[in-house]
Short mmCIF file of C-alpha atoms in Angstrom, two decimals:
data_model
loop_
_atom_site.label_atom_id
_atom_site.label_comp_id
_atom_site.label_asym_id
_atom_site.label_seq_id
_atom_site.Cartn_x
_atom_site.Cartn_y
_atom_site.Cartn_z
CA MET C 56 -3.99 4.77 2.18
CA HIS C 57 -5.08 2.33 4.54
CA VAL C 58 -3.47 -0.12 6.92
CA GLY C 59 -3.13 -3.17 4.90
CA ASP C 60 -2.50 -1.88 1.71
CA SER C 61 0.31 -3.42 -0.09
CA ALA C 62 2.33 -3.41 -3.32
CA SER C 63 5.10 -5.54 -4.93
CA ARG C 64 7.87 -5.24 -7.79
CA ARG C 65 9.90 -7.30 -9.37
CA ARG C 66 13.46 -7.45 -10.69
CA LEU C 67 16.02 -10.01 -12.36
CA VAL C 68 19.31 -8.71 -10.85
CA GLY C 69 22.65 -9.25 -13.24
CA ALA C 70 26.08 -8.39 -13.60
CA ARG C 71 25.10 -5.22 -15.42
CA ASP C 72 23.48 -3.88 -12.09
CA ILE C 73 26.67 -4.27 -10.45
CA GLU C 74 28.57 -2.42 -13.06
CA LEU C 75 26.19 0.41 -13.09
CA PHE C 76 26.02 0.81 -9.21
CA THR C 77 29.44 0.89 -9.19
CA GLU C 78 29.63 3.77 -11.74
CA LEU C 79 27.10 5.33 -9.92
CA THR C 80 28.77 5.18 -6.59
CA GLY C 81 32.39 4.16 -6.76
CA ASP C 82 31.73 0.84 -4.60
CA ARG C 83 34.35 -1.46 -6.39
CA ASN C 84 34.37 -3.73 -3.10
CA PRO C 85 36.12 -7.09 -4.42
CA VAL C 86 33.01 -9.48 -3.43
CA HIS C 87 31.27 -7.59 -6.14
CA TYR C 88 33.78 -8.46 -8.96
CA ASP C 89 36.74 -10.61 -7.80
CA THR C 90 35.33 -14.25 -8.55
CA ALA C 91 38.23 -16.26 -7.07
CA LEU C 92 38.27 -13.74 -3.89
CA ALA C 93 34.40 -13.94 -3.53
CA ALA C 94 34.39 -17.54 -3.75
CA ARG C 95 36.39 -18.02 -0.60
CA SER C 96 34.66 -15.32 1.45
CA ARG C 97 31.72 -16.17 3.72
CA PHE C 98 29.21 -15.37 0.67
CA GLY C 99 30.92 -18.00 -1.27
CA GLY C 100 30.63 -16.01 -4.58
CA ILE C 101 29.75 -12.80 -6.22
CA VAL C 102 27.39 -10.90 -4.49
CA VAL C 103 24.93 -8.05 -5.41
CA GLN C 104 25.61 -4.72 -3.81
CA GLY C 105 23.28 -4.04 -1.22
CA GLY C 106 22.18 -0.54 -2.57
CA VAL C 107 20.92 -2.61 -5.81
CA THR C 108 18.77 -4.72 -3.84
CA SER C 109 17.32 -2.00 -1.53
CA GLY C 110 16.84 0.16 -4.59
CA LEU C 111 13.86 -1.93 -5.48
CA LEU C 112 12.20 -0.82 -2.27
CA ASN C 113 13.05 2.79 -3.63
CA ALA C 114 11.05 2.37 -6.79
CA LEU C 115 8.35 0.74 -4.99
CA VAL C 116 7.50 3.42 -2.79
CA ALA C 117 8.30 6.05 -5.37
CA GLU C 118 6.20 4.77 -7.98
CA GLU C 119 3.44 2.56 -6.21
CA LEU C 120 3.14 2.68 -2.42
CA PRO C 121 2.62 5.39 -1.60
CA GLY C 122 3.57 6.55 -4.84
CA PRO C 123 5.10 9.47 -6.46
CA GLY C 124 6.36 12.20 -4.42
CA SER C 125 7.14 10.11 -1.77
CA VAL C 126 10.49 10.10 0.05
CA PHE C 127 12.03 8.15 2.96
CA LEU C 128 12.06 9.59 6.32
CA ASN C 129 13.77 6.56 7.98
CA VAL C 130 14.64 3.10 7.19
CA ASN C 131 15.62 0.32 9.03
CA TRP C 132 16.72 -2.69 6.86
CA ASN C 133 18.60 -5.90 7.81
CA PHE C 134 20.14 -7.56 5.18
CA ARG C 135 19.62 -11.45 5.75
CA ALA C 136 21.19 -13.14 2.78
CA PRO C 137 23.32 -12.64 -0.02
CA VAL C 138 21.85 -11.59 -3.53
CA ARG C 139 23.84 -12.89 -6.49
CA PRO C 140 23.58 -12.01 -10.30
CA GLY C 141 20.79 -13.97 -12.01
CA ASP C 142 18.60 -13.72 -8.51
CA MET C 143 14.83 -12.57 -9.50
CA LEU C 144 13.91 -10.53 -6.33
CA THR C 145 10.39 -9.51 -5.32
CA ALA C 146 10.04 -6.49 -3.02
CA ARG C 147 6.77 -6.17 -1.22
CA ALA C 148 5.93 -3.10 1.18
CA GLU C 149 2.82 -3.12 3.42
CA VAL C 150 1.10 -0.10 5.15
CA THR C 151 1.26 -1.06 8.86
CA ALA C 152 0.35 2.70 10.31
CA THR C 153 -0.76 6.01 8.84
CA ARG C 154 -0.86 9.57 10.20
CA GLU C 155 -4.19 11.48 10.18
CA ASP C 156 -2.41 15.01 10.60
CA LYS C 157 0.39 14.38 8.08
CA PRO C 158 1.04 12.59 5.10
CA ILE C 159 3.38 9.97 6.62
CA THR C 160 3.11 6.06 6.41
CA THR C 161 5.07 3.22 8.20
CA LEU C 162 5.72 0.38 5.70
CA ALA C 163 6.71 -3.43 6.67
CA THR C 164 9.30 -3.95 3.98
CA ALA C 165 10.68 -7.42 2.55
CA ILE C 166 12.73 -8.40 -0.27
CA THR C 167 12.86 -12.40 -1.20
CA ASN C 168 14.80 -14.09 -3.76
CA GLN C 169 13.05 -16.73 -6.14
CA ASP C 170 13.54 -19.57 -3.59
CA GLY C 171 11.48 -17.40 -1.12
CA VAL C 172 14.64 -16.64 1.04
CA VAL C 173 14.20 -13.20 2.83
CA VAL C 174 17.26 -11.17 1.39
CA LEU C 175 15.92 -7.82 3.21
CA ASP C 176 13.59 -6.78 5.69
CA GLY C 177 12.67 -4.24 8.13
CA THR C 178 10.46 -0.82 8.21
CA ALA C 179 10.22 2.46 6.44
CA VAL C 180 8.62 5.68 7.23
CA VAL C 181 7.68 7.59 4.10
CA TRP C 182 6.47 11.23 3.54
CA ARG C 183 4.57 11.72 0.75
CA ASP C 184 4.24 15.19 -1.20
CA PRO C 185 0.37 16.11 -1.23
CA PHE C 186 1.03 18.53 -4.23
CA VAL C 187 2.99 16.11 -6.22
CA ALA C 188 0.89 13.20 -5.11
CA ALA C 189 -2.40 15.23 -6.53
CA ALA C 190 -0.64 16.03 -9.92
CA PRO C 191 -0.85 13.88 -12.89
CA SER C 192 2.36 13.33 -15.28
CA ALA C 193 3.56 12.00 -17.90
CA LEU C 194 6.28 10.49 -16.16
CA GLN C 195 3.82 8.33 -14.18
CA GLU C 196 2.08 7.17 -17.33
CA ASP C 197 5.30 6.11 -18.35
CA ALA C 198 6.40 4.25 -15.35
CA ALA C 199 3.51 2.05 -15.66
CA GLY C 200 4.40 0.56 -19.04
CA HIS C 201 7.87 0.51 -17.79
CA ARG C 202 7.13 -1.62 -14.89
CA GLU C 203 5.06 -3.76 -17.55
CA ASP C 204 8.40 -4.18 -19.55
CA GLN C 205 10.30 -4.91 -16.76
CA GLU C 206 8.38 -8.01 -15.34
CA ALA C 207 7.93 -9.10 -19.05
CA GLY C 208 11.89 -9.33 -19.64
#
């Protein structure tokens, strides 16, 4: 891992993502469900939960950069613009610093929509378990195939 290394990941978000996130977390904020109320809000329409948006960075860090065995130690994310069902999001992370004494990496992170609008940006500090990083796994191989399926569909 070197300063300047980067990775990205894309996902089309939809109403089903809102439902699944609500099922998982219990987040039933009306701006995610009530079309009439959301239209009158400052957002002007239904918005996807921030956790769905930032979750793309969770997947990017866990599967690609730094990769399996990675966990967040700290995140500082700014939610810049609403994400709506039907948006195509691109998450990107770039290594800005690494520690030589520990498997810790600092990343610049951003998520943009299909129009190039930054919807989230900030930084993340990530620790990667050396044992997990060194272990080949069927899950890692399956994840590579799943990424290709996601981008195609």
